[in-house]
XYZ file of C-alpha atoms in Angstrom:
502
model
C 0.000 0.000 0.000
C 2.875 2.302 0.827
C 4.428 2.146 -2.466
C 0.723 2.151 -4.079
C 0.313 5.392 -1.956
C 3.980 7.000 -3.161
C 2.983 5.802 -6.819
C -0.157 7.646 -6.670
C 1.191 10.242 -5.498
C 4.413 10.697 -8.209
C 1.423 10.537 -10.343
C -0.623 13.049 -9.048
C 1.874 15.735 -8.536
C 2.798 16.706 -11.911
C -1.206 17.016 -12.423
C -1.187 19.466 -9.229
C 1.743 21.155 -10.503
C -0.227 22.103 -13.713
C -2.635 23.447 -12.771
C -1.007 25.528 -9.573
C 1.109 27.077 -12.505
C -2.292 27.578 -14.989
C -3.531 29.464 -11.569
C -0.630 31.508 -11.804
C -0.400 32.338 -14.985
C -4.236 33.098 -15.559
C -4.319 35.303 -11.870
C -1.273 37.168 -13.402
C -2.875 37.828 -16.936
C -6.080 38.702 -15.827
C -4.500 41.587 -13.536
C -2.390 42.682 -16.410
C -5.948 42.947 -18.264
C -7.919 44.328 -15.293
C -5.484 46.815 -13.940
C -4.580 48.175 -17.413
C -8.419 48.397 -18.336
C -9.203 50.559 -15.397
C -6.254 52.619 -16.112
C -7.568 53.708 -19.354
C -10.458 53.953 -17.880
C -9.577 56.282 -15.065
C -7.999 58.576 -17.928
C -11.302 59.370 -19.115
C -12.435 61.287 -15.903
C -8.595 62.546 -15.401
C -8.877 66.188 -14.601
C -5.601 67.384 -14.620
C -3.979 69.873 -17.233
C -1.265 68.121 -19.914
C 2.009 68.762 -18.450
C 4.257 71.189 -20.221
C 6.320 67.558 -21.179
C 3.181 65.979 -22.399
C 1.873 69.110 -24.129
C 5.763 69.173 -25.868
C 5.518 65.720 -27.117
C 1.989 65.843 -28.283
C 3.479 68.737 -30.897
C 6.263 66.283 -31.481
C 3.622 63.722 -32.595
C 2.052 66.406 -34.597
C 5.274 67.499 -36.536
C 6.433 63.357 -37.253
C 10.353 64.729 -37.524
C 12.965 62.271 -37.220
C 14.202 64.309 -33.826
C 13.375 66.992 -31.512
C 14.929 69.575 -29.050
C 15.763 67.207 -25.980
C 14.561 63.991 -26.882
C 14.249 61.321 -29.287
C 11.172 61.712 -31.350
C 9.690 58.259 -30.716
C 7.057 59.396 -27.817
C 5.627 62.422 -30.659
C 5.238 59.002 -32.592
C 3.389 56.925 -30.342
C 0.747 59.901 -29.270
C 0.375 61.060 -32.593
C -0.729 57.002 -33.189
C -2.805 57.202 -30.181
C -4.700 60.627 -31.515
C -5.334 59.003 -34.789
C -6.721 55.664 -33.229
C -8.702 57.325 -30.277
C -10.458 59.448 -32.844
C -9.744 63.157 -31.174
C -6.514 64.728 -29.680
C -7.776 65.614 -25.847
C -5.996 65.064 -22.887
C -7.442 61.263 -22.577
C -6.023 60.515 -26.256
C -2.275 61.920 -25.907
C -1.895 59.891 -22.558
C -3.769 57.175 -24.255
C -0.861 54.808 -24.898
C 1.069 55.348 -21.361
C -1.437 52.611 -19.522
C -1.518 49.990 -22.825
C 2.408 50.117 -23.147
C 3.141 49.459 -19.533
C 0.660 46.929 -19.304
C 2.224 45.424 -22.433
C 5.679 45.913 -20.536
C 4.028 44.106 -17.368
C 3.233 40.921 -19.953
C 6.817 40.708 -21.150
C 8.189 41.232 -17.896
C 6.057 37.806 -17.076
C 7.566 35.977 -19.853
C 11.159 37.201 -18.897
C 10.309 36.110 -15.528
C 8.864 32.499 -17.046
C 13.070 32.507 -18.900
C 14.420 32.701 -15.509
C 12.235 31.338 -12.511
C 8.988 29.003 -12.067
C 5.531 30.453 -13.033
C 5.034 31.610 -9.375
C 7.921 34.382 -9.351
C 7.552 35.145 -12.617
C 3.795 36.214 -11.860
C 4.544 38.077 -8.725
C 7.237 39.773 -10.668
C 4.843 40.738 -13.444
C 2.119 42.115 -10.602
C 4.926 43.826 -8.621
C 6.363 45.686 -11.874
C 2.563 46.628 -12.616
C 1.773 48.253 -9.247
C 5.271 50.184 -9.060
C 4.535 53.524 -7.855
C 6.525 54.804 -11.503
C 4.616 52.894 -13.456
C 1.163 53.843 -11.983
C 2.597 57.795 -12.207
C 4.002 56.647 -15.599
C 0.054 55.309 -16.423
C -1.514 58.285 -15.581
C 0.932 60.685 -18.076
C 2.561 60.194 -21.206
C 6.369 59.944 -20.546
C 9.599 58.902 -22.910
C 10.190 56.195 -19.628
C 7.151 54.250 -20.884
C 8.076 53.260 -24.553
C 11.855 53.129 -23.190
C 10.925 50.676 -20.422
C 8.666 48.091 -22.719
C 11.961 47.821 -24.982
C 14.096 47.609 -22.261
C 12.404 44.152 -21.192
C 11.688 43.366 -25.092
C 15.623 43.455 -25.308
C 16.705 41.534 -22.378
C 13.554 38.653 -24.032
C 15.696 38.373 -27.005
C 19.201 38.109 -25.688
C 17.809 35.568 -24.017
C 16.822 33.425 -26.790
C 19.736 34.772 -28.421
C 21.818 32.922 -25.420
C 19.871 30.053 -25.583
C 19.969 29.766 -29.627
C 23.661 29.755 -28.877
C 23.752 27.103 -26.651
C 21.710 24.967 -28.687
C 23.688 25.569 -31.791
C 20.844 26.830 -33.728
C 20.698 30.273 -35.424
C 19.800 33.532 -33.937
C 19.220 35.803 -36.812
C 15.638 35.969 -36.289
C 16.397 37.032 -32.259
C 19.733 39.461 -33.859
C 17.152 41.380 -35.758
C 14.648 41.091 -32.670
C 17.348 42.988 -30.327
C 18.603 45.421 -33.112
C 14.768 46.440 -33.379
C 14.101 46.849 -29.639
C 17.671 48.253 -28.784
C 17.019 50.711 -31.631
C 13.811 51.696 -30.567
C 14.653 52.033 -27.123
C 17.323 54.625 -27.869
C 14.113 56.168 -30.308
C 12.686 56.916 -26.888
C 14.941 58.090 -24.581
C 19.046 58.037 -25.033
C 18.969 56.792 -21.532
C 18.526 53.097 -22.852
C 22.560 53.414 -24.094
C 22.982 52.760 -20.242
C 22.203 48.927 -20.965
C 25.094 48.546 -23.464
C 27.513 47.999 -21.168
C 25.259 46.140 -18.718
C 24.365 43.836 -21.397
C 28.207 43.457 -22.077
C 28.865 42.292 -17.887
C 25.523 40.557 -17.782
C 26.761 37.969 -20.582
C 30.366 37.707 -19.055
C 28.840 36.841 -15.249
C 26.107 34.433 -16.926
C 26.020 31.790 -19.444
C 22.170 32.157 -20.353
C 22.582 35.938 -20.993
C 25.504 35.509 -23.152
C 25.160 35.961 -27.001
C 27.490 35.294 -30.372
C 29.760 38.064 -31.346
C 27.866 37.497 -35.034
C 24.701 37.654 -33.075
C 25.725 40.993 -30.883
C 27.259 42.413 -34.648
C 24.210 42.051 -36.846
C 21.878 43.488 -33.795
C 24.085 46.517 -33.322
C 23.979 47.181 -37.381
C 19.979 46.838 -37.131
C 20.199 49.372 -34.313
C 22.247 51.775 -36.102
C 19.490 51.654 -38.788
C 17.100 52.208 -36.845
C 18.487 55.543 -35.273
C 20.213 56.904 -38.180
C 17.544 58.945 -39.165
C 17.676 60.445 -35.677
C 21.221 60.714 -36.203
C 20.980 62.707 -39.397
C 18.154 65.093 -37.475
C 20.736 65.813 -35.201
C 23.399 66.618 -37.826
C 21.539 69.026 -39.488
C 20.363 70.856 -35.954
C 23.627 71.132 -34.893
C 23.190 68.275 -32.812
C 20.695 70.472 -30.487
C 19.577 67.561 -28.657
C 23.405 66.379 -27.523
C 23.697 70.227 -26.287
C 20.580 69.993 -24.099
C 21.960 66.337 -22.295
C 25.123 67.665 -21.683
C 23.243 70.970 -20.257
C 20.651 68.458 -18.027
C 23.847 66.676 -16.747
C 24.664 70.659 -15.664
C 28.604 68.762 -15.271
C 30.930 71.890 -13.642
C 33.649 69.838 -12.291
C 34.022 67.321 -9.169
C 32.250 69.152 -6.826
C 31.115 66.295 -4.686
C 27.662 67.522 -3.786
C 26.972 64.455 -1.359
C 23.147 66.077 0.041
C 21.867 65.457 -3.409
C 23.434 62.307 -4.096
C 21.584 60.773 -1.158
C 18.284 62.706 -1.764
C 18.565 60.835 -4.914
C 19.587 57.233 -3.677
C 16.803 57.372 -1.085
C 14.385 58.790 -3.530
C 14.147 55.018 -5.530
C 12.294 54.030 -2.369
C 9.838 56.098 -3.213
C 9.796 55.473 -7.640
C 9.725 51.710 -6.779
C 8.447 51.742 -3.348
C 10.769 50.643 -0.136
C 10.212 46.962 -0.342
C 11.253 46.455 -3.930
C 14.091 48.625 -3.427
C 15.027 47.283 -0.270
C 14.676 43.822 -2.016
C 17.351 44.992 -4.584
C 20.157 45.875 -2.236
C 19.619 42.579 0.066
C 19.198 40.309 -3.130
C 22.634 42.565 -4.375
C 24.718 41.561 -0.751
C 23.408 37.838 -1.230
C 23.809 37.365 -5.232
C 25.411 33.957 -5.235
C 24.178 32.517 -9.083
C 25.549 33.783 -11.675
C 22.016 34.671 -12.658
C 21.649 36.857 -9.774
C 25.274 38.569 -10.699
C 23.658 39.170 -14.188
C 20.492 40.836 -12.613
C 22.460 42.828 -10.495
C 24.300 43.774 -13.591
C 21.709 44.689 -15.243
C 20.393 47.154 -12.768
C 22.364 48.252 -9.720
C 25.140 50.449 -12.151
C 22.219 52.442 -13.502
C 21.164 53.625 -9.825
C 25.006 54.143 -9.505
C 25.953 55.732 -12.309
C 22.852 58.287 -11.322
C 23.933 58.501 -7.470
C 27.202 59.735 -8.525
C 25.777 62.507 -11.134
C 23.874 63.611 -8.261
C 27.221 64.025 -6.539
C 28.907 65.806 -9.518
C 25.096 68.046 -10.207
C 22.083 67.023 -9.646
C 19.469 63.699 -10.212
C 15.844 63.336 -11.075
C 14.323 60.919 -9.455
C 13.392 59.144 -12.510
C 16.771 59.185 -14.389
C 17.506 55.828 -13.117
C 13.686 54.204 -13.646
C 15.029 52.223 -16.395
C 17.547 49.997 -13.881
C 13.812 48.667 -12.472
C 12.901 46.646 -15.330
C 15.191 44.275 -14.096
C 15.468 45.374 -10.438
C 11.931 43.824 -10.322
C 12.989 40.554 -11.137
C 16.267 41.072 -9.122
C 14.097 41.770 -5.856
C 11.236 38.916 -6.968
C 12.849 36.083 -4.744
C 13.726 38.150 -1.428
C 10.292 39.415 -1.438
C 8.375 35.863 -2.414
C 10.601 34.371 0.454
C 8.282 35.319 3.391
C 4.454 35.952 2.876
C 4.186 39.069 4.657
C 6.741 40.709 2.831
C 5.264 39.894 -0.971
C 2.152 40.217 0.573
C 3.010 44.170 2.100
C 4.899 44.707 -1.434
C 1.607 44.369 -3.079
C -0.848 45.886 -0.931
C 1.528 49.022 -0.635
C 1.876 49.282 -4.515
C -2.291 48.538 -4.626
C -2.579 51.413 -2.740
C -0.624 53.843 -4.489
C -1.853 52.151 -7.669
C -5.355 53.305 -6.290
C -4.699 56.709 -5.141
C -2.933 58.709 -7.549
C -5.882 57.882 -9.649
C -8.329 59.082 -7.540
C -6.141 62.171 -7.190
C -6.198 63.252 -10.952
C -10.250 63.037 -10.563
C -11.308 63.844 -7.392
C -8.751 65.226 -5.326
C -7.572 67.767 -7.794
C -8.943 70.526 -5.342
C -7.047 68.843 -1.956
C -4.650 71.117 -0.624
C -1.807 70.910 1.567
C -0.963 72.023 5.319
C 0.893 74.599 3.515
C -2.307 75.855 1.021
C -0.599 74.736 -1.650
C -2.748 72.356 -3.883
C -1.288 69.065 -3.751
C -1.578 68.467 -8.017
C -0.421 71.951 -7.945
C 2.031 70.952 -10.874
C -0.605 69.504 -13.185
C -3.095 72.127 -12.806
C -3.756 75.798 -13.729
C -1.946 75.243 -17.502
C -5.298 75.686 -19.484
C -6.639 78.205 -17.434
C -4.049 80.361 -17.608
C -4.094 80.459 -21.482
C -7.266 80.138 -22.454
C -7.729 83.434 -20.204
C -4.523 85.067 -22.323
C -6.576 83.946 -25.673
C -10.006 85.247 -24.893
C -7.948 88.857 -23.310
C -5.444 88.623 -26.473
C -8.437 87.951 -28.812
C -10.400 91.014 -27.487
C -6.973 92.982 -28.079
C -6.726 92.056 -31.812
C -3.620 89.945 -31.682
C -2.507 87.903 -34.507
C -0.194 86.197 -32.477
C 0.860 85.442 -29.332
C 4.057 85.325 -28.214
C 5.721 83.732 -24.802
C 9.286 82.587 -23.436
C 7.775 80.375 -20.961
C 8.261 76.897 -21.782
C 4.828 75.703 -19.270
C 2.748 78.721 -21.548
C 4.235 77.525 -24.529
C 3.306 74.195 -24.476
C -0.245 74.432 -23.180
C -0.444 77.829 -26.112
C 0.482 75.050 -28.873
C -1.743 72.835 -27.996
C -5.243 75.104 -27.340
C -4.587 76.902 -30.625
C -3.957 73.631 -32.778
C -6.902 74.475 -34.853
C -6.399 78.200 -34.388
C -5.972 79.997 -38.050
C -6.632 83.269 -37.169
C -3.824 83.436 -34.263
C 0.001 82.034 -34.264
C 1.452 80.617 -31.267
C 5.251 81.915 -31.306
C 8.221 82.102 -29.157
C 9.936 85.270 -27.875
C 13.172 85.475 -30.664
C 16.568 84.258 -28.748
C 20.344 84.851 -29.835
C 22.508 82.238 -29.364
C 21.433 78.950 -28.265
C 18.023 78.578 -28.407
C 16.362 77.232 -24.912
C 13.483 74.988 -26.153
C 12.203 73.624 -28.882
C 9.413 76.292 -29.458
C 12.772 78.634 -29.690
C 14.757 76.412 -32.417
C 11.386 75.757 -34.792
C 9.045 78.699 -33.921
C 10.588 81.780 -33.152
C 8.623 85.038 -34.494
C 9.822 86.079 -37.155
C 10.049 89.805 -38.296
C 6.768 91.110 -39.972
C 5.244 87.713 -39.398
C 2.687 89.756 -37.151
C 0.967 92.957 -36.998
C 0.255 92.931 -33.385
C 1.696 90.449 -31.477
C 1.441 90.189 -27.811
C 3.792 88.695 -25.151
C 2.295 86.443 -22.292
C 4.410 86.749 -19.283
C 4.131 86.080 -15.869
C 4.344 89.942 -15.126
C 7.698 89.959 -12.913
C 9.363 87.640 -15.650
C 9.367 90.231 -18.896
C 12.892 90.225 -20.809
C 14.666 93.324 -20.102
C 13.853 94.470 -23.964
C 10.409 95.478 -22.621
C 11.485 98.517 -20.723
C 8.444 99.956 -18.981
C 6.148 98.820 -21.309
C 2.724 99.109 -19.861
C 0.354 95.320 -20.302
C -2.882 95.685 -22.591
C -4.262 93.099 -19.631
C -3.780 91.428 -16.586
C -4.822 89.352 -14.459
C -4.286 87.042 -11.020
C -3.598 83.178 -11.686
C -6.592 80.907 -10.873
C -5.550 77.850 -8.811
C -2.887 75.409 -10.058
C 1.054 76.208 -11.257
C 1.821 79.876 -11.099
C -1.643 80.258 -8.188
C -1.710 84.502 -6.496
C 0.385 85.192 -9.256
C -0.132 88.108 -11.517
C -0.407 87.029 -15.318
C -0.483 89.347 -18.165
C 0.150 90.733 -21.863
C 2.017 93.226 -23.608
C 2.571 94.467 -26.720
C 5.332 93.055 -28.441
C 8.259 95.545 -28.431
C 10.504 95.806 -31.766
C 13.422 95.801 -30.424
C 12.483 92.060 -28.701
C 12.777 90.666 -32.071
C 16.612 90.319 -33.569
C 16.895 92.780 -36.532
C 14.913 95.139 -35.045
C 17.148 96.796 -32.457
C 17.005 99.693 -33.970
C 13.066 99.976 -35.216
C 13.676 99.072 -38.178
């Protein structure tokens, strides 16, 4: 009977074992579904303003260049796709594709996961990267992090297969092209994916099954290279504009060893990926044993690095180093999965957050701090502020309205998009120009009869003298609140070859 009973159950097991991992899997792609359904749905009652980033891109996607001012032009791609398939260009079509392309990202993170653990981790991984506080943030507006983090995973998928192709003898030209692709398109939306090259390089010299064919590596970097050339060639011909304004975000002025803001930064990852995850990281970092952990850790610990110490030579947003948690997640997975509460607090935390910032955007756009200070205070006040400059400029005559303010500018673009009678134009710069409105649309001499500058009133150019405003105004509640607002008639000798009224 014993060995009937230990028959039985050798039998059994592999039956139980099924369907524990078809549990998995289906609980893991039905959140992916759920969560990212409700996050396009939430978008629909989102009441917050496009942020002047947002607004930017959204002209980006309207333009379809081959590069813009400080980014790659990828992100003006994907919106201007979204606009076109959501029928309309509001605020709910140009963040459209942020909650659809994480939840995508969520899906290959699963079947990353699936390469490297059992079902179980590889679900929790998936859930975990899905209720990141970033990539709830990164659901609710259109960023260049979103595209760049789907391609991140999409490349580490196929130098996978590319390792294992290797192993197995068989050819990888199918996976080559696969990673040239994804690489490519990765450094289409944000330069910041060039971080992985080298990670790549020490993730395949610390583990067999991330290590690919020199062919393999060759062919992928010459698909890459076609892929960006046509970025490449923007750049040329803007005098590589784009490479100015990195070097000028990097703000690099010597060692100066600014140690405050290299820990704000460091500590500031608890709160992109949330403390347990990052927590999970370092521990899982100390303990790496397996070469697969080494590759992991290779694969994301030098990012946070490599940011900590620019915060030590400048400064660090607390994004710059979001791309490292693509595989932080899976890096953190098994620390977290070993003890119940700990997955279990990782998940209700991120639920929470994953919960609330939504909420925020459409009812709690009016909650306000100890301080006063509205709490969305950054996301809010943008339309109000120029659609009151229109209706004021409109009543003055204007055939044009002119700002220096890269927050107006944006939100101006994008409320006169089917303006004919008015032009949207920036103040005229010497030198270097300071945004993108500035390098493509400057005002031009005689372009406009009467053009008129809106300002925040104590931030007119010194070209405007005492220059009296035709109107003005206190800000409503949001960006710039109590502050006064106004426009002016454009001087001549604010536009270059004018000086002297000519």
């Amino acid at each position: 009977m014993q060995n009937a009973a230990s028959m039985h159950d050798g039998v059994a097991l592999p039956h139980v074992q099924a369907s524990e991992q078809r549990g998995w899997l289906t609980f893991a792609v039905t959140a992916i579904v759920v969560v990212t359904a409700l996050r396009v749905l939430a978008l629909a009652f989102n009441r917050t303003d496009l942020f002047v980033d947002e607004a930017q891109y959204w002209l980006w996607g309207r333009e379809m260049a081959f590069g813009a001012y400080s980014k790659p032009p990828l992100i003006g791609w994907l919106i201007r796709a979204a606009t076109i398939l959501g029928g309309g260009e509001g605020t709910f079509q140009v963040r459209l594709a942020a909650p659809v392309v994480h939840g995508i990202a969520a899906a290959a993170i699963l079947v990353l996961g699936r390469m490297i653990y059992d079902v179980r981790l590889a679900s929790l991984a998936a859930m975990i990267y899905l209720t990141l506080p970033a990539v709830t943030l990164g659901s609710l507006l259109i960023s260049t992090d979103t595209p760049m983090m789907l391609f991140i995973v999409l490349s580490m998928i196929a130098v996978r297969n590319l390792a294992l192709a290797r192993s197995q003898g068989r050819s990888g030209l199918g996976w080559s092209i696969g990673l040239g692709l994804c690489f490519g398109l990765g450094l289409m939306s944000k330069y910041a994916m060039i971080y992985f090259l080298p990670c790549f390089i020490a993730a395949g010299w610390l583990c067999d099954a991330w290590r690919i064919r020199l062919r393999d590596a060759a062919l992928a970097a010459l698909v890459c290279l076609v892929v960006i050339a046509p970025n490449l060639w923007w750049n040329a011909a803007h005098d590589f504009m784009t490479a100015r304004h990195t070097a000028d975000n990097a703000n690099w002025h010597g060692l100066q060893l600014k140690v405050g803001s290299a820990l704000e930064f460091f500590f500031s990852q608890a709160g992109v990926v949330g403390p347990f995850v990052f927590v999970g990281m370092i521990v899982a970092t100390i303990r790496a044993k397996t070469a697969e952990a080494r590759a992991l850790v290779a694969l994301s610990m030098p990012i946070v690095f490599l940011i900590t110490a620019q915060g030590l030579m400048s400064r660090a947003l607390a994004n710059w180093a979001v791309g490292a948690y693509a595989a932080g997640v899976l890096l953190a997975v098994p620390v977290l999965a070993s003890r119940r509460w700990l997955i279990g607090s990782t998940l209700v935390l991120g639920s929470i957050v994953a919960i609330a910032l939504p909420l925020m955007t459409i009812a709690g756009t009016g909650l306000r701090l100890p301080n006063g200070e509205l709490a969305m205070a950054r996301y809010l006040g943008r339309s109000e502020l120029v659609s009151t400059g229109l209706s004021r400029a409109r009543e003055a005559g204007a055939d044009a309205i002119v700002a220096n303010d890269r927050s107006i500018l944006a939100e101006l673009f994008y409320q006169l998009r089917e303006e004919k009678q008015v032009l949207p134009r920036a103040l005229p710069e010497t030198g270097v120009p300071s945004s993108h409105y500035a390098l493509l649309y400057p005002l031009k001499a005689g372009e406009a009869k009467n053009p008129l500058y809106l300002a925040i009133a104590d931030s007119l150019p010194a070209c405007f003298g005492g220059e009296a405003p035709v109107a003005r105004w206190t800000a409503g509640p949001g960006f710039v609140e109590g502050r006064e607002i106004g426009l002016w008639r454009l001087p001549l000798q604010c536009i270059p070859g004018n000086a002297n009224g000519q």
